[in-house]
CSV table of C-alpha atoms in Angstrom, one decimal:
chain,number,residue,atom,x,y,z
W,1,UNK,CA,0.0,0.0,0.0
W,2,UNK,CA,2.9,2.4,-0.7
W,3,UNK,CA,0.9,4.5,-3.1
W,4,UNK,CA,-2.6,4.6,-4.7
W,5,UNK,CA,-4.8,6.3,-7.2
W,6,UNK,CA,-7.1,8.9,-5.7
W,7,UNK,CA,-10.5,7.4,-5.0
W,8,UNK,CA,-13.5,8.2,-7.2
W,9,UNK,CA,-16.6,9.7,-5.7
W,10,UNK,CA,-19.6,7.5,-5.2
W,11,UNK,CA,-21.7,7.1,-8.3
W,12,UNK,CA,-24.2,9.9,-8.8
W,13,UNK,CA,-27.2,10.1,-11.2
W,14,UNK,CA,-26.4,11.1,-14.8
W,15,UNK,CA,-27.9,14.5,-14.3
W,16,UNK,CA,-25.8,15.4,-11.3
W,17,UNK,CA,-23.2,18.2,-11.5
W,18,UNK,CA,-19.5,17.5,-11.4
W,19,UNK,CA,-19.4,18.7,-7.8
W,20,UNK,CA,-22.3,17.2,-5.9
W,21,UNK,CA,-24.3,19.7,-3.8
W,22,UNK,CA,-24.7,19.4,0.0
W,23,UNK,CA,-27.3,16.7,0.9
W,24,UNK,CA,-29.3,19.1,3.1
W,25,UNK,CA,-31.1,22.4,3.0
W,26,UNK,CA,-30.1,25.4,5.1
W,27,UNK,CA,-32.9,26.6,7.4
W,28,UNK,CA,-31.1,28.9,9.8
W,29,UNK,CA,-28.3,31.4,9.2
W,30,UNK,CA,-25.7,33.2,11.2
W,31,UNK,CA,-24.5,36.5,9.7
W,32,UNK,CA,-20.8,36.9,8.8
W,33,UNK,CA,-19.0,40.2,8.5
W,34,UNK,CA,-15.6,40.6,6.7
W,35,UNK,CA,-13.6,43.1,8.7
W,36,UNK,CA,-11.0,45.5,7.3
W,37,UNK,CA,-7.3,44.7,7.1
W,38,UNK,CA,-6.6,47.3,9.7
W,39,UNK,CA,-9.0,45.8,12.2
W,40,UNK,CA,-7.6,42.3,11.6
W,41,UNK,CA,-4.1,43.6,12.2
W,42,UNK,CA,-5.2,45.1,15.5
W,43,UNK,CA,-7.1,42.0,16.5
W,44,UNK,CA,-4.1,39.7,15.7
W,45,UNK,CA,-1.7,41.9,17.7
W,46,UNK,CA,-4.1,41.9,20.6
W,47,UNK,CA,-4.2,38.1,20.4
W,48,UNK,CA,-0.4,37.8,20.4
W,49,UNK,CA,-0.4,36.3,16.9
W,50,UNK,CA,-2.2,33.3,18.4
W,51,UNK,CA,-5.4,32.5,16.4
W,52,UNK,CA,-6.9,30.7,19.3
W,53,UNK,CA,-7.1,34.0,21.1
W,54,UNK,CA,-8.9,35.9,18.4
W,55,UNK,CA,-12.4,36.9,19.2
W,56,UNK,CA,-15.1,35.2,17.2
W,57,UNK,CA,-16.6,38.5,16.0
W,58,UNK,CA,-13.2,39.4,14.4
W,59,UNK,CA,-13.3,36.1,12.3
W,60,UNK,CA,-15.0,35.8,9.0
W,61,UNK,CA,-14.6,32.1,8.2
W,62,UNK,CA,-13.6,29.9,11.1
W,63,UNK,CA,-11.5,26.9,10.2
W,64,UNK,CA,-9.9,26.8,13.7
W,65,UNK,CA,-11.6,23.5,14.7
W,66,UNK,CA,-14.3,21.0,13.9
W,67,UNK,CA,-14.9,20.4,17.6
W,68,UNK,CA,-18.3,21.6,18.7
W,69,UNK,CA,-18.8,23.7,15.5
W,70,UNK,CA,-21.1,21.4,13.6
W,71,UNK,CA,-24.6,22.5,12.4
W,72,UNK,CA,-27.1,20.3,14.1
W,73,UNK,CA,-30.0,18.9,12.2
W,74,UNK,CA,-33.7,19.9,12.7
W,75,UNK,CA,-34.2,16.4,14.1
W,76,UNK,CA,-31.5,17.0,16.7
W,77,UNK,CA,-33.0,20.3,17.8
W,78,UNK,CA,-36.5,18.7,18.0
W,79,UNK,CA,-35.1,15.9,20.2
W,80,UNK,CA,-33.5,18.4,22.4
W,81,UNK,CA,-36.7,20.4,22.9
W,82,UNK,CA,-38.7,17.2,23.5
W,83,UNK,CA,-36.1,16.1,26.1
W,84,UNK,CA,-36.4,19.3,28.1
W,85,UNK,CA,-40.2,19.0,28.1
W,86,UNK,CA,-41.0,15.3,28.4
W,87,UNK,CA,-38.0,13.1,29.4
W,88,UNK,CA,-36.5,12.4,32.8
W,89,UNK,CA,-32.7,12.2,33.2
W,90,UNK,CA,-33.0,8.4,33.3
W,91,UNK,CA,-35.0,8.3,30.1
W,92,UNK,CA,-32.5,10.6,28.3
W,93,UNK,CA,-29.6,8.5,29.5
W,94,UNK,CA,-31.3,5.2,28.5
W,95,UNK,CA,-31.9,6.6,25.0
W,96,UNK,CA,-28.3,7.7,24.7
W,97,UNK,CA,-26.8,4.4,26.0
W,98,UNK,CA,-29.0,2.2,23.9
W,99,UNK,CA,-28.0,4.1,20.8
W,100,UNK,CA,-24.3,3.9,21.5
W,101,UNK,CA,-24.5,0.2,22.4
W,102,UNK,CA,-26.4,-0.5,19.2
W,103,UNK,CA,-24.0,1.4,16.9
W,104,UNK,CA,-20.6,0.9,18.6
W,105,UNK,CA,-21.2,-2.5,20.2
W,106,UNK,CA,-19.9,-1.8,23.7
W,107,UNK,CA,-22.1,-2.9,26.7
W,108,UNK,CA,-20.8,-0.3,29.2
W,109,UNK,CA,-21.1,3.4,28.3
W,110,UNK,CA,-20.0,6.4,30.4
W,111,UNK,CA,-20.9,9.9,29.2
W,112,UNK,CA,-18.5,12.8,29.8
W,113,UNK,CA,-18.8,16.5,29.1
W,114,UNK,CA,-16.2,16.2,26.2
W,115,UNK,CA,-13.5,14.0,24.7
W,116,UNK,CA,-10.6,15.2,26.8
W,117,UNK,CA,-12.5,14.3,30.0
W,118,UNK,CA,-12.8,10.8,28.7
W,119,UNK,CA,-9.1,10.8,28.0
W,120,UNK,CA,-8.4,12.0,31.5
W,121,UNK,CA,-10.6,9.3,33.2
W,122,UNK,CA,-9.1,6.6,31.0
W,123,UNK,CA,-5.5,7.6,31.6
W,124,UNK,CA,-5.8,7.9,35.4
W,125,UNK,CA,-7.5,4.6,35.7
W,126,UNK,CA,-5.5,2.5,33.2
W,127,UNK,CA,-1.9,3.8,33.5
W,128,UNK,CA,0.5,3.0,36.3
W,129,UNK,CA,3.4,5.5,36.5
W,130,UNK,CA,6.3,4.3,34.4
W,131,UNK,CA,4.1,2.3,32.0
W,132,UNK,CA,4.3,2.9,28.2
W,133,UNK,CA,1.4,3.8,26.0
W,134,UNK,CA,1.8,3.1,22.2
W,135,UNK,CA,0.1,5.6,20.0
W,136,UNK,CA,-0.2,6.2,16.2
W,137,UNK,CA,1.2,9.7,16.5
W,138,UNK,CA,0.4,12.1,19.3
W,139,UNK,CA,-2.6,14.2,19.8
W,140,UNK,CA,-2.1,17.1,22.2
W,141,UNK,CA,-4.6,16.4,24.9
W,142,UNK,CA,-4.2,12.6,24.6
W,143,UNK,CA,-0.5,12.7,25.2
W,144,UNK,CA,-0.9,15.3,28.0
W,145,UNK,CA,-3.3,13.1,29.9
W,146,UNK,CA,-1.2,10.0,29.4
W,147,UNK,CA,2.0,11.8,30.6
W,148,UNK,CA,0.1,13.4,33.5
W,149,UNK,CA,-0.9,10.0,34.7
W,150,UNK,CA,2.8,9.0,34.7
W,151,UNK,CA,2.7,7.2,31.3
W,152,UNK,CA,5.5,7.2,28.7
W,153,UNK,CA,4.2,8.1,25.2
W,154,UNK,CA,5.6,6.1,22.3
W,155,UNK,CA,4.8,6.8,18.7
W,156,UNK,CA,4.5,3.7,16.6
W,157,UNK,CA,2.9,5.1,13.5
W,158,UNK,CA,4.2,4.1,10.0
W,159,UNK,CA,7.0,6.3,8.7
W,160,UNK,CA,5.0,7.5,5.7
W,161,UNK,CA,2.8,9.5,8.2
W,162,UNK,CA,5.7,11.9,8.8
W,163,UNK,CA,6.1,12.6,5.1
W,164,UNK,CA,3.5,15.2,3.9
W,165,UNK,CA,4.1,14.3,0.2
W,166,UNK,CA,3.7,10.5,0.6
W,167,UNK,CA,0.5,9.3,-1.0
W,168,UNK,CA,-0.1,6.2,1.1
W,169,UNK,CA,-3.8,5.6,1.4
W,170,UNK,CA,-3.7,4.8,5.1
W,171,UNK,CA,-1.0,7.0,6.7
W,172,UNK,CA,-2.7,6.6,10.1
W,173,UNK,CA,-1.7,3.0,10.3
W,174,UNK,CA,0.4,1.7,13.2
W,175,UNK,CA,3.6,-0.1,12.3
W,176,UNK,CA,3.3,-3.6,13.6
W,177,UNK,CA,7.0,-4.1,13.9
W,178,UNK,CA,7.5,-0.9,15.9
W,179,UNK,CA,4.7,-2.1,18.3
W,180,UNK,CA,6.3,-5.6,18.6
W,181,UNK,CA,9.7,-4.0,19.3
W,182,UNK,CA,8.2,-2.0,22.1
W,183,UNK,CA,6.6,-5.1,23.6
W,184,UNK,CA,9.8,-7.2,23.3
W,185,UNK,CA,11.9,-4.4,24.8
W,186,UNK,CA,9.7,-3.4,27.7
W,187,UNK,CA,7.5,-6.5,28.3
W,188,UNK,CA,3.8,-6.6,27.8
W,189,UNK,CA,3.1,-5.9,31.5
W,190,UNK,CA,4.8,-2.5,31.0
W,191,UNK,CA,2.4,-1.5,28.2
W,192,UNK,CA,-0.7,0.0,29.8
W,193,UNK,CA,-2.6,-0.1,26.6
W,194,UNK,CA,-2.3,0.6,22.9
W,195,UNK,CA,-4.1,3.8,21.8
W,196,UNK,CA,-5.2,3.7,18.2
W,197,UNK,CA,-6.6,7.0,16.8
W,198,UNK,CA,-8.9,6.7,13.8
W,199,UNK,CA,-8.4,9.4,11.2
W,200,UNK,CA,-5.2,10.7,12.8
W,201,UNK,CA,-5.5,14.4,13.4
W,202,UNK,CA,-1.9,15.5,13.6
W,203,UNK,CA,-0.9,13.4,10.6
W,204,UNK,CA,-3.4,15.3,8.5
W,205,UNK,CA,-6.7,13.6,9.2
W,206,UNK,CA,-5.3,10.3,7.9
W,207,UNK,CA,-7.3,7.1,8.2
W,208,UNK,CA,-6.3,3.6,9.5
W,209,UNK,CA,-7.1,0.6,7.3
W,210,UNK,CA,-9.2,-2.3,8.5
W,211,UNK,CA,-6.4,-4.7,7.7
W,212,UNK,CA,-4.1,-2.7,10.0
W,213,UNK,CA,-6.7,-2.7,12.8
W,214,UNK,CA,-7.0,-6.4,12.6
W,215,UNK,CA,-3.2,-6.9,12.8
W,216,UNK,CA,-2.8,-4.5,15.7
W,217,UNK,CA,-5.7,-6.2,17.5
W,218,UNK,CA,-4.2,-9.6,17.1
W,219,UNK,CA,-0.8,-8.4,18.5
W,220,UNK,CA,-2.6,-6.8,21.5
W,221,UNK,CA,-4.7,-9.9,22.3
W,222,UNK,CA,-1.7,-12.3,22.0
W,223,UNK,CA,0.1,-10.3,24.7
W,224,UNK,CA,-2.9,-9.4,26.9
W,225,UNK,CA,-2.7,-5.7,26.2
W,226,UNK,CA,-5.9,-3.6,25.9
W,227,UNK,CA,-6.6,-1.9,22.6
W,228,UNK,CA,-8.3,1.4,23.0
W,229,UNK,CA,-9.5,3.5,20.1
W,230,UNK,CA,-9.7,7.2,20.0
W,231,UNK,CA,-12.9,6.9,17.9
W,232,UNK,CA,-13.6,10.6,17.7
W,233,UNK,CA,-13.7,10.5,13.8
W,234,UNK,CA,-14.4,6.8,13.3
W,235,UNK,CA,-17.3,7.4,10.9
W,236,UNK,CA,-15.1,9.4,8.6
W,237,UNK,CA,-12.4,6.6,8.9
W,238,UNK,CA,-15.1,4.0,7.9
W,239,UNK,CA,-15.8,6.1,4.8
W,240,UNK,CA,-12.2,6.1,3.7
W,241,UNK,CA,-12.0,2.3,4.2
W,242,UNK,CA,-15.0,1.9,1.9
W,243,UNK,CA,-13.4,4.2,-0.7
W,244,UNK,CA,-9.8,3.1,-0.5
W,245,UNK,CA,-9.4,-0.4,0.8
W,246,UNK,CA,-9.7,-3.4,-1.5
W,247,UNK,CA,-12.9,-5.3,-1.5
W,248,UNK,CA,-14.7,-2.8,0.7
W,249,UNK,CA,-16.7,-0.9,-1.9
W,250,UNK,CA,-19.8,-3.1,-1.7
W,251,UNK,CA,-20.1,-2.9,2.1
W,252,UNK,CA,-22.2,-0.3,3.9
W,253,UNK,CA,-20.7,2.3,6.2
W,254,UNK,CA,-22.5,1.0,9.3
W,255,UNK,CA,-21.3,-2.5,8.5
W,256,UNK,CA,-17.7,-1.3,8.2
W,257,UNK,CA,-18.1,0.8,11.3
W,258,UNK,CA,-19.3,-2.2,13.4
W,259,UNK,CA,-16.4,-4.3,12.4
W,260,UNK,CA,-14.0,-1.6,13.2
W,261,UNK,CA,-15.4,-1.2,16.7
W,262,UNK,CA,-15.4,-5.0,17.2
W,263,UNK,CA,-11.6,-5.1,17.5
W,264,UNK,CA,-11.3,-2.6,20.4
W,265,UNK,CA,-11.6,-3.2,24.1
W,266,UNK,CA,-12.7,0.3,24.6
W,267,UNK,CA,-13.1,3.7,23.0
W,268,UNK,CA,-12.9,7.4,24.0
W,269,UNK,CA,-15.0,9.7,21.9
W,270,UNK,CA,-15.3,13.5,21.6
W,271,UNK,CA,-18.9,13.7,20.4
W,272,UNK,CA,-18.2,17.3,19.3
W,273,UNK,CA,-16.9,15.9,16.0
W,274,UNK,CA,-18.5,12.8,14.4
W,275,UNK,CA,-21.6,13.0,16.5
W,276,UNK,CA,-22.5,16.5,15.3
W,277,UNK,CA,-23.1,18.1,18.6
W,278,UNK,CA,-21.8,21.2,20.4
W,279,UNK,CA,-20.8,19.5,23.7
W,280,UNK,CA,-20.3,16.0,24.9
W,281,UNK,CA,-18.2,12.8,24.8
W,282,UNK,CA,-18.1,9.3,26.2
W,283,UNK,CA,-16.1,6.3,27.2
W,284,UNK,CA,-17.3,2.8,26.3
W,285,UNK,CA,-15.7,-0.5,27.3
W,286,UNK,CA,-16.4,-4.3,27.2
W,287,UNK,CA,-15.1,-5.2,30.7
W,288,UNK,CA,-17.5,-4.7,33.6
W,289,UNK,CA,-14.8,-4.5,36.2
W,290,UNK,CA,-12.9,-1.8,34.2
W,291,UNK,CA,-16.2,0.1,33.8
W,292,UNK,CA,-16.7,0.2,37.6
W,293,UNK,CA,-13.2,1.7,38.1
W,294,UNK,CA,-13.9,4.3,35.4
W,295,UNK,CA,-17.3,5.1,36.8
W,296,UNK,CA,-15.9,5.7,40.3
W,297,UNK,CA,-13.1,7.9,39.1
W,298,UNK,CA,-15.5,9.9,36.9
W,299,UNK,CA,-17.8,10.6,39.8
W,300,UNK,CA,-15.1,13.0,41.2
W,301,UNK,CA,-14.9,15.1,38.0
W,302,UNK,CA,-17.8,14.5,35.6
W,303,UNK,CA,-20.9,14.3,37.8
W,304,UNK,CA,-23.2,11.4,38.0
W,305,UNK,CA,-22.3,8.4,35.7
W,306,UNK,CA,-25.8,8.7,34.1
W,307,UNK,CA,-25.2,12.2,32.8
W,308,UNK,CA,-21.5,13.0,32.7
W,309,UNK,CA,-22.2,16.6,33.7
W,310,UNK,CA,-24.5,17.0,30.6
W,311,UNK,CA,-28.1,18.1,30.4
W,312,UNK,CA,-30.9,15.8,29.1
W,313,UNK,CA,-31.0,17.6,25.8
W,314,UNK,CA,-27.2,17.0,25.3
W,315,UNK,CA,-27.6,13.2,25.8
W,316,UNK,CA,-30.5,12.9,23.2
W,317,UNK,CA,-28.7,15.2,20.8
W,318,UNK,CA,-25.7,12.9,20.9
W,319,UNK,CA,-27.9,9.9,20.3
W,320,UNK,CA,-29.5,11.4,17.3
W,321,UNK,CA,-26.1,12.6,16.0
W,322,UNK,CA,-24.7,9.1,16.3
W,323,UNK,CA,-27.3,7.9,13.9
W,324,UNK,CA,-26.8,10.7,11.4
W,325,UNK,CA,-23.0,10.4,11.4
W,326,UNK,CA,-23.2,7.1,9.5
W,327,UNK,CA,-25.2,8.5,6.6
W,328,UNK,CA,-23.2,7.8,3.4
W,329,UNK,CA,-24.5,10.9,1.5
W,330,UNK,CA,-23.5,13.1,4.4
W,331,UNK,CA,-20.0,11.6,4.7
W,332,UNK,CA,-19.4,11.9,1.0
W,333,UNK,CA,-20.3,15.5,1.0
W,334,UNK,CA,-18.2,16.1,4.1
W,335,UNK,CA,-15.1,14.5,2.8
W,336,UNK,CA,-15.5,15.9,-0.7
W,337,UNK,CA,-15.6,19.4,0.8
W,338,UNK,CA,-12.1,18.8,2.2
W,339,UNK,CA,-10.9,17.3,-1.2
W,340,UNK,CA,-12.3,20.4,-3.1
W,341,UNK,CA,-10.4,22.9,-0.9
W,342,UNK,CA,-7.3,20.7,-1.1
W,343,UNK,CA,-7.5,20.7,-5.0
W,344,UNK,CA,-7.9,24.5,-5.1
W,345,UNK,CA,-4.7,24.9,-3.1
W,346,UNK,CA,-2.8,22.2,-4.9
W,347,UNK,CA,-3.7,23.7,-8.3
W,348,UNK,CA,-2.2,27.0,-7.1
W,349,UNK,CA,1.1,25.4,-6.0
W,350,UNK,CA,0.4,25.4,-2.3
W,351,UNK,CA,2.2,22.5,-0.6
W,352,UNK,CA,-0.3,20.4,1.4
W,353,UNK,CA,-0.4,17.0,3.2
W,354,UNK,CA,-1.3,14.3,0.7
W,355,UNK,CA,-3.7,12.7,0.3
W,356,UNK,CA,-6.3,15.1,1.8
W,357,UNK,CA,-7.7,13.7,5.0
W,358,UNK,CA,-11.2,13.6,6.5
W,359,UNK,CA,-11.7,16.7,8.5
W,360,UNK,CA,-9.2,19.3,7.4
W,361,UNK,CA,-6.7,20.4,4.8
W,362,UNK,CA,-3.2,20.7,6.2
W,363,UNK,CA,-0.7,23.1,4.6
W,364,UNK,CA,3.0,22.1,4.8
W,365,UNK,CA,4.5,25.2,6.4
W,366,UNK,CA,8.1,23.9,6.0
W,367,UNK,CA,7.7,23.9,2.2
W,368,UNK,CA,5.5,27.1,2.2
W,369,UNK,CA,8.1,29.0,4.2
W,370,UNK,CA,11.3,27.1,3.6
W,371,UNK,CA,13.5,30.1,4.6
W,372,UNK,CA,12.2,29.9,8.2
W,373,UNK,CA,13.5,27.4,10.8
W,374,UNK,CA,11.2,25.7,13.2
W,375,UNK,CA,12.5,27.9,16.0
W,376,UNK,CA,10.9,30.8,14.1
W,377,UNK,CA,7.5,29.1,14.4
W,378,UNK,CA,6.6,29.1,10.7
W,379,UNK,CA,3.2,27.5,11.0
W,380,UNK,CA,2.2,29.9,13.7
W,381,UNK,CA,3.2,32.8,11.5
W,382,UNK,CA,1.5,31.4,8.4
W,383,UNK,CA,-1.8,31.0,10.3
W,384,UNK,CA,-1.6,34.7,11.3
W,385,UNK,CA,-0.8,35.8,7.7
W,386,UNK,CA,-3.8,33.8,6.4
W,387,UNK,CA,-6.0,35.6,8.9
W,388,UNK,CA,-4.7,39.0,7.9
W,389,UNK,CA,-5.2,38.3,4.2
W,390,UNK,CA,-8.8,37.0,4.3
W,391,UNK,CA,-10.3,36.9,7.8
W,392,UNK,CA,-10.0,33.1,7.7
W,393,UNK,CA,-9.0,31.6,11.1
W,394,UNK,CA,-6.8,28.5,10.9
W,395,UNK,CA,-4.4,27.0,13.5
W,396,UNK,CA,-0.9,25.8,13.9
W,397,UNK,CA,0.0,22.1,14.2
W,398,UNK,CA,3.7,22.0,14.5
W,399,UNK,CA,6.4,22.9,17.0
W,400,UNK,CA,4.1,25.0,19.2
W,401,UNK,CA,1.5,22.2,19.5
W,402,UNK,CA,4.3,19.7,20.1
W,403,UNK,CA,5.4,21.5,23.3
W,404,UNK,CA,8.4,20.7,25.3
W,405,UNK,CA,10.0,17.5,26.5
W,406,UNK,CA,9.0,16.9,30.1
W,407,UNK,CA,12.4,15.7,31.0
W,408,UNK,CA,14.7,18.1,29.2
W,409,UNK,CA,12.5,21.1,29.0
W,410,UNK,CA,13.5,21.6,25.4
W,411,UNK,CA,11.3,22.1,22.4
W,412,UNK,CA,10.1,19.0,20.7
W,413,UNK,CA,10.8,19.2,17.0
W,414,UNK,CA,8.1,17.3,15.1
W,415,UNK,CA,8.8,16.4,11.5
W,416,UNK,CA,5.4,17.9,10.5
W,417,UNK,CA,5.1,21.6,10.7
W,418,UNK,CA,1.5,22.3,9.5
W,419,UNK,CA,-1.3,24.8,9.4
W,420,UNK,CA,-4.7,23.1,9.7
W,421,UNK,CA,-7.8,24.3,7.9
W,422,UNK,CA,-10.5,22.5,9.8
W,423,UNK,CA,-13.9,22.4,8.1
W,424,UNK,CA,-16.9,22.4,10.4
W,425,UNK,CA,-19.5,19.8,9.5
W,426,UNK,CA,-22.6,21.1,7.6
W,427,UNK,CA,-21.6,24.7,8.1
W,428,UNK,CA,-19.8,26.3,5.1
W,429,UNK,CA,-20.6,26.3,1.3
W,430,UNK,CA,-18.3,26.1,-1.7
W,431,UNK,CA,-18.2,29.9,-1.9
W,432,UNK,CA,-16.6,30.0,1.6
W,433,UNK,CA,-14.0,27.4,0.5
W,434,UNK,CA,-13.2,29.5,-2.6
W,435,UNK,CA,-12.7,32.6,-0.6
W,436,UNK,CA,-10.4,30.8,1.8
W,437,UNK,CA,-8.4,29.4,-1.1
W,438,UNK,CA,-8.0,32.8,-2.7
W,439,UNK,CA,-6.7,34.3,0.5
W,440,UNK,CA,-4.1,31.6,1.0
W,441,UNK,CA,-3.0,31.9,-2.6
W,442,UNK,CA,-2.4,35.6,-2.0
W,443,UNK,CA,-0.2,34.8,1.0
W,444,UNK,CA,1.6,32.2,-1.1
W,445,UNK,CA,2.4,34.8,-3.8
W,446,UNK,CA,4.3,36.9,-1.2
W,447,UNK,CA,5.7,34.0,0.9
W,448,UNK,CA,9.4,35.0,0.5
W,449,UNK,CA,8.7,38.3,2.3
W,450,UNK,CA,7.2,36.6,5.4
W,451,UNK,CA,9.4,36.5,8.5
W,452,UNK,CA,9.2,34.5,11.7
W,453,UNK,CA,7.9,34.9,15.2
W,454,UNK,CA,9.4,34.9,18.7
W,455,UNK,CA,7.4,33.5,21.7
W,456,UNK,CA,6.8,36.2,24.4
W,457,UNK,CA,4.6,34.2,26.7
W,458,UNK,CA,4.5,30.4,27.2
W,459,UNK,CA,2.2,28.5,29.6
W,460,UNK,CA,3.5,25.3,31.2
W,461,UNK,CA,1.3,22.9,29.3
W,462,UNK,CA,-0.8,22.8,26.1
W,463,UNK,CA,0.9,26.1,25.1
W,464,UNK,CA,-0.8,26.3,21.7
W,465,UNK,CA,-4.0,27.4,23.4
W,466,UNK,CA,-2.6,30.6,25.1
W,467,UNK,CA,1.0,31.3,24.1
W,468,UNK,CA,1.7,34.7,22.7
W,469,UNK,CA,4.1,35.8,20.0
W,470,UNK,CA,5.4,38.8,18.1
W,471,UNK,CA,6.9,39.1,14.7
W,472,UNK,CA,10.7,39.2,14.3
W,473,UNK,CA,10.4,41.0,10.9
């Protein structure tokens, strides 16, 4: 699977346009205002060149994150209103749990207020200090919670994931030999669990193949090591399996999704992505004894195990979103939006992570700004320049996000230095994507004149949220 031909879209009726329209109608709107360049300059300076700190009213098109930014359906809103009027907490919880059990296949489900809460509970319960946790690349909060619990993060993703130009169809795959080497070197009892992220965010939204999942599951079970999925974008991963993996085209998305889940001992999920809601998450596991430990720990931070700190309306909105997320027409439209923006940038010469992933287009800041070293924070500067040019908010995924080594205190230098254009689900139209592309192409035309940044404020952890910078040139 070293290379592949780009997948073809699902067959459309003969009368359909080349780019299929969104499979929904828009019934509510939120006004957008494009501010002046002078106002954007003032806003970015006030935010310390950190796009996370920009005020929403100063942003025209927001590609900062796909977390909690989805447009909910009319059915979700109706379910939320009915829950507030007619359902008890127990009834809302039962509806949520029954849906998750039916779709994901795990008997024990613990709601949390969002995905990072699920990561925190899991890490504190499952990791003994000094144990290793194998991951297919890091995600910021996932690694933070693993290390905070005393775990030692180990990246066992395939090498192609670190090459933005590599066209491997499943760059999220774990390398089985890297995992086996870790187990041989440290012993299976020293591996707390294997954490397999589906549609790997920091690699560019890259999927994991079903073949790879089967292999990793076999390794884990032969050594008695739990396999935990970060299943936050598992529906999008299932779509890529259908489109890219041999002999999968005839299978339905729900069928592929169920098989995927069958190989895990547990999952953490940020419902603010695939499940199309603005708040929420959950843990789900197969083992009753593990669930009881998770439940007791969650009581201290997340409220009652039957609500996870969420309102009744949030529980039923997650249940409905879980059903909607597996709709093939929706997934096609979602992923084709990402592919469309990627093509616009690629055609203009902008270096991006190939192949385009499921939730975002990632610009390769190393190749975009080759005259800047990583110590000059090129991706952070590029995110700021894109905002100045067009009012489009993006975010850095490079040295700033990677943080510092907890032992040495030095910067971590990831091979990927990226700017992420994260497309919210069911929110923007092709016109918005075109405007974003034109703004980025304008920045690309003057890239040689762009300088670096220096960091003037750095928090102790997860610095990409609140660090501040100033231009060096």
